[in-house]
Protein backbone atom coordinates (compact mmCIF):
# COMPACT_ATOMS: atom_id res chain seq x y z
CA UNK A 1 -5.70 -5.60 8.83
CA UNK A 2 -2.07 -7.52 8.85
CA UNK A 3 -3.20 -9.45 11.98
CA UNK A 4 -4.91 -11.57 9.80
CA UNK A 5 -3.25 -12.15 6.55
CA UNK A 6 -4.84 -10.81 3.44
CA UNK A 7 -6.53 -13.16 1.51
CA UNK A 8 -9.24 -13.88 -1.27
CA UNK A 9 -10.70 -17.22 -2.47
CA UNK A 10 -12.15 -17.13 -5.40
CA UNK A 11 -12.43 -19.88 -6.81
CA UNK A 12 -15.50 -20.72 -6.30
CA UNK A 13 -16.48 -18.71 -9.04
CA UNK A 14 -13.73 -18.59 -10.74
CA UNK A 15 -15.20 -19.66 -14.54
CA UNK A 16 -12.62 -20.78 -17.25
CA UNK A 17 -9.95 -22.99 -18.04
CA UNK A 18 -6.28 -22.01 -15.80
CA UNK A 19 -4.03 -20.12 -17.76
CA UNK A 20 -1.25 -22.50 -19.13
CA UNK A 21 2.74 -21.78 -19.95
CA UNK A 22 3.82 -19.68 -22.67
CA UNK A 23 6.78 -21.99 -23.71
CA UNK A 24 9.97 -23.14 -21.62
CA UNK A 25 11.81 -20.26 -19.53
CA UNK A 26 15.11 -19.34 -19.71
CA UNK A 27 18.08 -20.84 -17.96
CA UNK A 28 18.07 -20.00 -14.52
CA UNK A 29 14.34 -18.50 -14.22
CA UNK A 30 11.85 -19.35 -11.52
CA UNK A 31 9.16 -17.49 -13.11
CA UNK A 32 8.33 -14.33 -15.90
CA UNK A 33 5.65 -11.83 -15.16
CA UNK A 34 5.06 -9.46 -17.55
CA UNK A 35 8.89 -7.61 -18.07
CA UNK A 36 10.20 -9.10 -14.77
CA UNK A 37 12.79 -11.67 -14.42
CA UNK A 38 12.03 -13.91 -11.12
CA UNK A 39 15.97 -15.83 -11.35
CA UNK A 40 16.42 -18.59 -8.92
CA UNK A 41 18.77 -16.97 -7.55
CA UNK A 42 17.20 -13.67 -6.43
CA UNK A 43 14.73 -16.37 -5.29
CA UNK A 44 16.87 -18.56 -4.02
CA UNK A 45 18.65 -14.70 -2.05
CA UNK A 46 15.59 -14.23 -0.74
CA UNK A 47 14.45 -17.01 1.44
CA UNK A 48 17.66 -16.86 2.42
CA UNK A 49 17.50 -12.82 3.89
CA UNK A 50 14.46 -14.45 4.67
CA UNK A 51 15.16 -16.88 7.16
CA UNK A 52 17.87 -14.82 8.58
CA UNK A 53 15.34 -12.34 9.63
CA UNK A 54 12.87 -15.12 10.44
CA UNK A 55 14.03 -15.34 14.74
CA UNK A 56 14.04 -11.88 15.09
CA UNK A 57 10.34 -11.97 14.35
CA UNK A 58 8.73 -14.22 16.91
CA UNK A 59 5.41 -12.08 16.49
CA UNK A 60 5.63 -14.04 13.03
CA UNK A 61 5.28 -17.26 14.21
CA UNK A 62 2.34 -15.92 16.23
CA UNK A 63 0.64 -14.85 12.97
CA UNK A 64 0.76 -17.91 11.15
CA UNK A 65 -0.58 -19.73 13.36
CA UNK A 66 -3.34 -17.30 14.19
CA UNK A 67 -4.08 -17.95 10.67
CA UNK A 68 -3.54 -21.31 10.70
CA UNK A 69 -5.97 -22.17 13.84
CA UNK A 70 -8.73 -20.31 11.42
CA UNK A 71 -8.47 -22.14 8.73
CA UNK A 72 -5.79 -20.14 6.20
CA UNK A 73 -2.66 -21.06 5.14
CA UNK A 74 0.41 -18.61 6.22
CA UNK A 75 2.85 -18.81 5.04
CA UNK A 76 1.69 -20.42 1.73
CA UNK A 77 3.81 -23.25 1.63
CA UNK A 78 5.19 -24.40 4.94
CA UNK A 79 6.57 -27.42 3.16
CA UNK A 80 9.09 -25.27 1.35
CA UNK A 81 10.21 -21.58 1.93
CA UNK A 82 10.95 -21.07 -2.03
CA UNK A 83 7.37 -21.44 -3.44
CA UNK A 84 5.69 -19.31 -0.92
CA UNK A 85 8.12 -16.48 -1.37
CA UNK A 86 7.58 -16.73 -5.36
CA UNK A 87 3.84 -17.49 -4.62
CA UNK A 88 4.47 -13.70 -3.15
CA UNK A 89 5.93 -12.02 -5.52
CA UNK A 90 4.43 -13.27 -8.21
CA UNK A 91 1.24 -12.95 -6.41
CA UNK A 92 1.65 -9.02 -5.51
CA UNK A 93 2.44 -8.33 -9.34
CA UNK A 94 -0.52 -9.77 -10.59
CA UNK A 95 -2.54 -7.29 -8.55
CA UNK A 96 -0.53 -4.74 -9.53
CA UNK A 97 -1.52 -5.15 -12.85
CA UNK A 98 -5.57 -5.92 -11.98
CA UNK A 99 -4.88 -2.66 -10.70
CA UNK A 100 -3.22 -0.49 -13.49
CA UNK A 101 -5.70 -1.59 -16.13
CA UNK A 102 -8.58 -1.14 -13.80
CA UNK A 103 -6.99 2.45 -13.35
CA UNK A 104 -6.74 1.90 -9.97
CA UNK A 105 -3.76 3.38 -7.95
CA UNK A 106 -2.61 4.01 -4.28
CA UNK A 107 -0.04 6.51 -3.20
CA UNK A 108 2.54 6.54 -0.63
CA UNK A 109 0.60 8.27 1.64
CA UNK A 110 -2.02 5.52 1.66
CA UNK A 111 0.65 3.38 2.68
CA UNK A 112 1.78 4.63 5.68
CA UNK A 113 -1.89 5.33 7.04
CA UNK A 114 -2.14 1.92 6.46
CA UNK A 115 0.70 0.95 8.97
CA UNK A 116 0.26 3.71 11.25
CA UNK A 117 -3.74 2.20 11.63
CA UNK A 118 -2.78 -1.41 11.67
CA UNK A 119 0.45 -1.31 14.63
CA UNK A 120 3.18 0.60 12.64
CA UNK A 121 6.53 -1.12 10.57
CA UNK A 122 6.91 -3.80 13.95
CA UNK A 123 3.93 -5.31 12.44
CA UNK A 124 3.83 -5.15 8.98
CA UNK A 125 7.41 -6.53 9.12
CA UNK A 126 6.24 -9.42 11.67
CA UNK A 127 3.17 -10.23 8.89
CA UNK A 128 5.52 -10.09 5.95
CA UNK A 129 8.36 -12.05 7.70
CA UNK A 130 4.94 -15.07 8.68
CA UNK A 131 4.23 -14.57 5.09
CA UNK A 132 6.91 -15.65 3.64
CA UNK A 133 9.19 -12.63 2.48
CA UNK A 134 11.88 -10.64 4.02
CA UNK A 135 11.10 -7.06 5.59
CA UNK A 136 12.40 -5.32 2.82
CA UNK A 137 8.84 -6.38 0.53
CA UNK A 138 7.30 -4.81 3.52
CA UNK A 139 5.97 -1.50 2.17
CA UNK A 140 4.58 -3.62 -1.16
CA UNK A 141 2.73 -5.48 0.29
CA UNK A 142 1.04 -2.85 2.07
CA UNK A 143 0.78 -1.23 -0.96
CA UNK A 144 -0.19 -5.33 -2.69
CA UNK A 145 -3.22 -5.01 0.10
CA UNK A 146 -4.21 -1.69 -0.17
CA UNK A 147 -4.37 -2.36 -4.08
CA UNK A 148 -6.23 -5.81 -3.34
CA UNK A 149 -8.88 -3.82 -0.68
CA UNK A 150 -9.39 -1.24 -3.58
CA UNK A 151 -10.40 -3.48 -6.52
CA UNK A 152 -12.74 -5.38 -4.24
CA UNK A 153 -14.40 -2.43 -3.56
CA UNK A 154 -14.69 -1.01 -7.27
CA UNK A 155 -16.09 -4.01 -8.47
CA UNK A 156 -18.81 -3.90 -4.69
CA UNK A 157 -17.31 -6.60 -3.56
CA UNK A 158 -17.62 -5.13 0.18
CA UNK A 159 -20.41 -2.98 -0.11
CA UNK A 160 -22.92 -5.75 -2.28
CA UNK A 161 -25.82 -6.39 0.19
CA UNK A 162 -27.01 -10.17 -1.04
CA UNK A 163 -25.19 -13.02 -1.93
CA UNK A 164 -25.88 -12.79 -5.87
CA UNK A 165 -24.24 -9.41 -6.08
CA UNK A 166 -21.13 -10.97 -4.22
CA UNK A 167 -20.84 -13.82 -6.45
CA UNK A 168 -21.26 -11.43 -9.47
CA UNK A 169 -18.91 -8.96 -8.34
CA UNK A 170 -16.34 -11.69 -7.00
CA UNK A 171 -16.68 -13.00 -10.93
CA UNK A 172 -15.73 -9.91 -11.59
CA UNK A 173 -12.48 -9.77 -9.63
CA UNK A 174 -11.57 -13.18 -10.80
CA UNK A 175 -11.86 -11.98 -14.20
CA UNK A 176 -10.09 -9.04 -13.73
CA UNK A 177 -7.35 -11.19 -11.88
CA UNK A 178 -6.92 -13.56 -14.66
CA UNK A 179 -6.96 -11.42 -18.00
CA UNK A 180 -4.45 -9.29 -16.05
CA UNK A 181 -2.35 -12.66 -16.18
CA UNK A 182 -3.18 -13.29 -19.89
CA UNK A 183 -1.54 -10.21 -20.01
CA UNK A 184 1.59 -10.76 -18.58
CA UNK A 185 2.03 -14.05 -19.93
CA UNK A 186 3.03 -15.65 -16.51
CA UNK A 187 4.87 -18.60 -16.48
CA UNK A 188 6.60 -20.22 -13.34
CA UNK A 189 9.60 -23.02 -13.82
CA UNK A 190 7.63 -26.47 -13.03
CA UNK A 191 10.02 -27.60 -10.21
CA UNK A 192 7.66 -24.43 -7.98
CA UNK A 193 4.52 -25.72 -9.44
CA UNK A 194 2.48 -24.63 -12.10
CA UNK A 195 0.25 -21.46 -11.33
CA UNK A 196 -3.62 -22.34 -11.20
CA UNK A 197 -6.17 -19.13 -12.09
CA UNK A 198 -8.94 -20.84 -11.16
CA UNK A 199 -7.55 -20.68 -7.83
CA UNK A 200 -5.24 -18.05 -7.78
CA UNK A 201 -2.50 -20.13 -6.57
CA UNK A 202 0.25 -21.60 -7.20
CA UNK A 203 0.22 -25.17 -7.41
CA UNK A 204 2.28 -28.68 -6.54
CA UNK A 205 4.92 -29.74 -8.54
CA UNK A 206 4.62 -32.76 -10.00
CA UNK A 207 6.56 -35.56 -11.49
CA UNK A 208 4.96 -34.48 -14.98
CA UNK A 209 3.17 -31.38 -15.71
CA UNK A 210 1.40 -33.26 -19.02
CA UNK A 211 -1.97 -34.33 -16.96
CA UNK A 212 -2.60 -31.13 -14.56
CA UNK A 213 -5.84 -32.54 -13.60
CA UNK A 214 -4.24 -35.73 -11.78
CA UNK A 215 -4.23 -34.98 -7.89
CA UNK A 216 -6.02 -34.82 -4.86
CA UNK A 217 -6.72 -31.03 -3.16
CA UNK A 218 -3.96 -30.03 -0.83
CA UNK A 219 -3.30 -27.64 2.16
CA UNK A 220 -1.52 -25.68 0.28
CA UNK A 221 -3.96 -25.50 -2.05
CA UNK A 222 -4.63 -26.77 -6.22
CA UNK A 223 -3.63 -30.43 -6.50
CA UNK A 224 -1.33 -32.68 -4.56
CA UNK A 225 0.36 -35.04 -7.01
CA UNK A 226 -0.76 -38.41 -7.37
CA UNK A 227 2.29 -41.33 -7.57
């Protein structure tokens, strides 16, 4: 599971408007997710840790290249380690809220089992570094994979027998994700982009956020800004 990074694409089935920012962020915040405040300082420290670990994990680059060959964007934004790290931190937190609200739980033993059957900690660490996070987030990442998988199973995405049933299940998952974001009042500092709930992704950094639809599709998700 770790060799092929866990990704979900629901943009085609998620209906409704994207969430908008709740208001100005407090000075020094990269994002606010519920009661969690991800400061710019903490984000930069996270990226510094990742940059120091990256040379120690040559397999991380191989994982990223394999994913890119399959059409996946790993890390989230190859041009911005800060955006890649922030996206992962925010996304894990939203999925945690989705699972909490839907009554989905995992324990440490399940995390250990997932790691063991997917090549051990060395493989997990390499995948986490490939995603743009330092290895201190490895178990958090593994837990998030389990939570997302369990949510998908709960809504019948993995057991659907026809395309229509799977589309309906995906819509339910997407709706649950969107509601979780509303409850958390997710807000991202515009210097890192704005969170696009239609794509379940961090959008690009634009010169002005007053026209969120002015852009063209970009490889890293969302729209690229028009100059």
